XYZ file of C-alpha atoms in Angstrom:
366
model
C 0.006 -0.006 0.011
C 1.478 3.460 -0.969
C 2.571 5.682 1.902
C 0.384 8.727 2.715
C 2.826 11.096 1.135
C 2.930 9.205 -2.132
C -0.940 9.120 -2.176
C -1.015 12.872 -1.691
C 1.446 13.444 -4.498
C -0.623 11.194 -6.859
C -3.740 13.206 -5.920
C -1.900 16.493 -6.625
C -0.951 15.270 -10.150
C -4.576 14.450 -10.700
C -5.657 17.841 -9.584
C -3.282 19.551 -11.961
C -4.672 17.475 -14.843
C -8.237 18.194 -13.607
C -7.882 21.946 -13.556
C -6.151 22.286 -16.935
C -8.909 20.202 -18.591
C -11.819 22.298 -17.293
C -14.130 23.526 -20.084
C -17.330 25.513 -20.112
C -20.276 23.255 -21.096
C -22.748 26.025 -21.715
C -24.901 25.467 -18.658
C -24.180 28.903 -17.143
C -24.630 31.862 -19.424
C -23.366 34.998 -17.621
C -22.534 37.810 -20.088
C -20.195 40.528 -18.929
C -21.124 44.247 -18.769
C -19.261 44.938 -21.984
C -21.202 42.288 -23.870
C -18.541 39.640 -23.992
C -19.393 36.131 -22.746
C -18.431 35.282 -19.190
C -16.555 32.048 -18.651
C -16.136 31.105 -15.018
C -15.292 27.419 -15.719
C -12.694 26.990 -18.552
C -9.103 27.023 -17.479
C -8.170 29.294 -20.358
C -10.411 32.204 -19.345
C -9.149 35.249 -17.322
C -11.485 35.452 -14.355
C -11.502 34.923 -10.625
C -11.962 31.095 -10.591
C -8.966 30.677 -12.906
C -7.016 33.265 -10.793
C -7.532 31.240 -7.664
C -6.664 28.109 -9.721
C -3.325 29.650 -10.786
C -2.525 30.506 -7.223
C -2.951 26.909 -6.296
C -0.711 25.888 -9.268
C 1.968 28.403 -8.286
C 1.962 27.321 -4.705
C 2.344 23.674 -5.843
C 5.238 24.671 -8.129
C 6.888 26.481 -5.241
C 6.719 23.239 -3.360
C 7.812 20.825 -6.047
C 9.799 22.905 -8.527
C 8.266 21.059 -11.474
C 9.540 22.679 -14.699
C 6.514 21.511 -16.761
C 4.129 23.100 -14.272
C 6.037 26.361 -14.466
C 5.759 26.298 -18.270
C 2.025 25.720 -18.028
C 1.629 28.751 -15.745
C 3.893 31.034 -17.748
C 2.284 29.998 -21.022
C -1.099 30.837 -19.638
C -0.105 34.362 -18.689
C 1.758 34.986 -21.996
C -1.239 33.979 -24.041
C -3.478 36.348 -22.196
C -1.034 39.274 -22.192
C -0.576 38.831 -25.951
C -4.317 38.735 -26.513
C -4.931 41.766 -24.237
C -6.134 41.760 -20.647
C -9.809 42.384 -19.695
C -11.272 45.393 -17.939
C -10.064 45.917 -14.373
C -12.332 44.961 -11.465
C -12.035 43.025 -8.245
C -12.455 39.650 -9.818
C -10.247 40.186 -12.843
C -7.497 41.161 -10.390
C -7.407 37.639 -9.025
C -4.925 36.189 -11.560
C -2.436 38.900 -10.616
C -1.826 37.271 -7.218
C -0.278 34.143 -8.691
C 1.657 36.173 -11.189
C 3.155 38.264 -8.424
C 4.213 35.150 -6.473
C 5.748 33.753 -9.708
C 7.631 37.041 -10.400
C 8.999 37.019 -6.783
C 10.606 33.630 -7.503
C 11.838 34.315 -11.115
C 12.042 38.103 -11.558
C 11.165 37.530 -15.168
C 11.071 40.981 -16.757
C 8.094 40.003 -18.896
C 5.751 40.351 -15.865
C 7.149 43.554 -14.207
C 5.231 46.207 -16.241
C 2.044 44.073 -16.215
C 2.035 43.837 -12.424
C 3.045 47.466 -11.927
C 0.343 48.853 -14.145
C -2.346 46.721 -12.689
C -1.411 47.634 -9.058
C -1.382 51.277 -9.970
C -4.735 51.122 -11.587
C -6.308 49.079 -8.853
C -5.340 51.595 -6.208
C -6.201 54.657 -8.321
C -9.294 53.482 -10.181
C -11.175 50.876 -8.212
C -14.428 52.332 -6.835
C -14.481 52.617 -3.060
C -17.049 52.581 -0.384
C -17.231 54.735 2.765
C -14.071 54.097 4.689
C -12.009 53.398 1.622
C -12.927 49.792 1.138
C -12.838 48.376 -2.400
C -16.390 48.165 -3.741
C -16.917 44.606 -4.909
C -17.521 45.367 -8.615
C -17.191 42.322 -10.965
C -17.238 41.730 -14.679
C -21.006 41.352 -14.962
C -22.273 43.649 -12.202
C -21.606 46.869 -10.316
C -22.284 46.348 -6.716
C -22.733 49.877 -5.405
C -21.691 50.532 -1.891
C -21.030 46.890 -1.133
C -18.170 45.096 0.671
C -17.739 41.322 0.138
C -15.303 39.008 1.993
C -14.154 37.681 -1.402
C -12.496 41.045 -2.161
C -9.620 40.317 0.319
C -8.492 37.185 -1.465
C -9.187 38.482 -4.977
C -7.515 41.839 -4.749
C -5.897 42.715 -1.358
C -3.526 39.706 -1.293
C -2.159 40.775 -4.698
C -1.389 44.203 -3.381
C 0.398 42.732 -0.369
C 2.354 40.199 -2.330
C 3.495 42.594 -5.109
C 4.045 45.442 -2.718
C 6.498 43.299 -0.674
C 8.326 41.840 -3.665
C 8.593 45.185 -5.510
C 9.538 47.170 -2.395
C 6.384 49.346 -2.691
C 5.336 49.591 0.914
C 2.290 51.760 0.072
C 0.735 48.743 -1.622
C 1.167 46.662 1.514
C -0.327 49.417 3.494
C -3.314 49.471 1.120
C -3.759 45.693 1.642
C -3.642 46.215 5.462
C -6.285 48.899 5.109
C -8.552 46.606 3.078
C -8.357 43.843 5.688
C -9.141 46.253 8.471
C -12.076 47.906 6.776
C -13.571 44.568 5.743
C -13.085 43.141 9.223
C -14.892 46.081 10.752
C -18.069 45.497 8.659
C -18.030 41.772 8.008
C -16.610 39.973 11.074
C -19.484 38.759 13.315
C -18.696 39.588 16.887
C -21.250 37.070 18.211
C -19.800 33.922 16.499
C -16.305 34.906 15.269
C -17.399 33.911 11.766
C -17.659 36.372 8.831
C -20.813 37.533 7.030
C -20.630 37.272 3.190
C -21.276 41.038 2.602
C -22.206 44.478 3.820
C -24.038 47.317 2.155
C -23.949 50.913 3.115
C -27.436 51.289 1.467
C -29.425 50.475 4.564
C -26.377 49.460 6.621
C -26.859 45.754 6.958
C -25.251 42.382 6.237
C -27.860 41.262 3.617
C -29.056 37.733 4.687
C -26.508 37.611 7.544
C -25.178 34.505 5.787
C -22.160 32.871 7.494
C -21.185 31.386 4.171
C -18.543 28.736 4.189
C -16.429 29.636 1.148
C -16.467 33.305 2.040
C -15.134 32.342 5.561
C -12.552 30.153 3.889
C -11.329 33.127 1.843
C -10.723 34.817 5.236
C -8.984 31.794 6.888
C -6.667 31.433 3.912
C -6.363 35.138 3.371
C -5.218 36.126 6.795
C -2.636 33.342 7.047
C -1.263 34.014 3.507
C -1.190 37.723 4.081
C 1.233 37.180 6.891
C 3.385 35.035 4.620
C 3.281 37.209 1.520
C 4.233 40.535 3.116
C 5.683 42.139 6.217
C 2.604 43.292 8.074
C 2.563 46.068 10.708
C 2.782 44.247 14.083
C -0.403 45.868 15.474
C -2.362 44.902 12.375
C -0.927 41.406 12.446
C -1.953 40.941 16.070
C -5.442 42.249 15.397
C -6.041 40.008 12.392
C -4.661 36.925 14.079
C -7.026 37.479 17.109
C -9.937 37.650 14.620
C -8.721 34.503 12.941
C -8.439 32.678 16.261
C -11.992 33.591 17.045
C -13.161 32.251 13.731
C -11.193 29.023 14.081
C -12.713 28.339 17.538
C -16.216 28.320 16.041
C -15.084 26.410 12.970
C -13.839 23.563 15.176
C -17.291 23.333 16.742
C -19.092 23.257 13.428
C -17.066 20.647 11.537
C -19.314 17.690 10.414
C -18.401 14.078 11.357
C -17.301 13.601 7.690
C -14.614 16.191 8.165
C -16.360 18.702 5.939
C -18.253 21.955 6.565
C -21.639 22.979 5.355
C -22.156 25.720 2.799
C -23.904 27.701 5.491
C -21.648 26.989 8.367
C -24.356 27.129 11.119
C -27.195 25.566 9.087
C -27.519 21.785 9.271
C -30.034 21.827 6.377
C -27.383 23.095 3.884
C -25.122 20.746 2.001
C -21.528 19.852 2.814
C -19.188 21.811 0.482
C -15.669 20.842 -0.393
C -13.993 24.039 -1.727
C -14.562 25.668 1.711
C -13.556 22.438 3.452
C -10.292 22.470 1.543
C -9.659 26.099 2.421
C -10.311 25.407 6.073
C -8.276 22.280 5.976
C -5.361 24.225 4.541
C -5.763 27.059 7.054
C -6.102 24.810 10.153
C -3.090 22.691 9.257
C -1.060 25.772 8.530
C -2.157 27.527 11.684
C -1.170 24.434 13.661
C 2.252 24.340 12.006
C 2.864 28.034 12.719
C 1.644 27.695 16.381
C -1.467 29.862 15.725
C -4.973 29.153 16.962
C -6.502 26.883 19.662
C -5.915 23.288 20.327
C -7.518 20.893 17.918
C -6.503 22.780 14.694
C -4.212 19.933 13.472
C -6.704 17.086 14.061
C -9.553 19.049 12.464
C -7.303 19.916 9.514
C -6.378 16.242 8.986
C -10.052 15.304 8.973
C -10.786 18.007 6.452
C -7.849 16.798 4.316
C -9.296 13.283 4.277
C -12.699 14.683 3.231
C -11.062 16.561 0.400
C -9.104 13.554 -0.805
C -12.287 11.415 -0.769
C -13.844 14.055 -3.111
C -11.263 13.786 -5.910
C -12.366 11.473 -8.718
C -10.198 9.363 -11.032
C -10.006 12.312 -13.504
C -8.662 14.690 -10.892
C -11.974 16.685 -10.543
C -13.005 17.833 -7.117
C -16.677 17.031 -6.391
C -19.210 18.781 -4.227
C -17.911 22.299 -5.078
C -20.554 25.074 -5.116
C -20.723 27.296 -8.118
C -19.805 30.972 -7.923
C -22.000 32.669 -5.369
C -23.438 36.126 -5.665
C -24.684 38.105 -2.685
C -27.755 36.313 -1.269
C -30.676 38.326 0.216
C -32.040 35.223 1.990
C -30.433 32.005 3.294
C -32.319 29.744 0.819
C -30.301 31.346 -1.938
C -27.181 29.742 -0.534
C -28.766 26.312 -0.035
C -29.780 26.432 -3.716
C -26.362 27.170 -5.230
C -25.634 24.400 -7.723
C -22.673 22.040 -7.568
C -20.088 22.403 -10.342
C -16.324 21.586 -10.804
C -14.372 24.862 -10.739
C -10.824 26.143 -10.789
C -11.106 27.447 -7.324
C -12.277 24.063 -6.068
C -9.206 22.429 -7.670
C -6.854 25.140 -6.293
C -8.099 25.095 -2.693
C -7.722 21.292 -2.789
C -4.165 21.710 -3.999
C -3.363 24.109 -1.211
C -4.805 21.694 1.295
C -2.908 18.697 -0.064
C 0.430 20.624 -0.278
C 0.021 21.619 3.309
C -0.874 18.051 4.129
C 2.459 16.964 2.827
C 4.035 18.801 5.677
C 2.104 16.664 8.067
C 2.687 13.305 6.470
C 3.989 11.583 9.673
C 0.704 12.437 11.296
C -1.280 11.060 8.265
C 0.578 7.790 8.334
C 0.048 7.508 12.081
C -3.702 8.165 11.626
C -3.856 5.525 8.911
């Protein structure tokens, strides 16, 4: 029987094959504001699911140094740059995160002006809410006066990463500001979890949905923010205290299967694997770094097992909810369809790569 580490590596190879083979099958027609078709499935499109997917691929490449994987990533970016990049918004910023991490490793001059221009435009042109938060505008909708927790992963992490690697401290400071503003309006003081969104029109958190994948963006985002940039000590301490409060509640809400439900505190909602992968990654990483309460490692290993059990023979991650807009009632979240996606593949990659750092524990559990 293969050792746990070898099984994880085999699953990672499958995940890479699975993400690069994703294609839109026509079931979801979501035209962009400029009239172009929206493609949130195919690997070759420039959008937020693919951006998260590329982050997973780059993190895997950092871990294994695979030359073919690096070529896949670089070829993807070169094709899109040659073709012309899409209009700037929060979600089309997502692919810039992986590119900034790649550039930090390689310093390839092809990417420098692309990253610099995008960072400059994001800070100068992105619409903002009261308090200076990035308004969560996307390719097919303007979300006036709205803050979403997705924004921190899709846009703020890029500013932190590129700001650190380029020596532009003002970009890191902007990323810190975004985390602080979003935490003020989205972190739920009662549970430690995060609400999906906030609107200044009426001053409320919409359905008050404690949505799993949105919370996973926060778990992953806070931990990776600390890794990607040098964060002001007071901001670091504040965000880590918020993260610890979130984790304490997540530990109580994990299902016996090792997964979490798409509405974290709603047992009538389905178990969802992209969020489970994000939480698994975050809990295992927190444990390795000595962050968070007791039980992080054990819960992370259970989540890792749930993720691995959801990878099919073609490398596709099952039980991943499709892209989720802002819901005005909780039933909206229960009804989101299941669909293989780039972010599902990528979050699983992050979870499995972190799992490799805990292989002795996996083998002991087996």
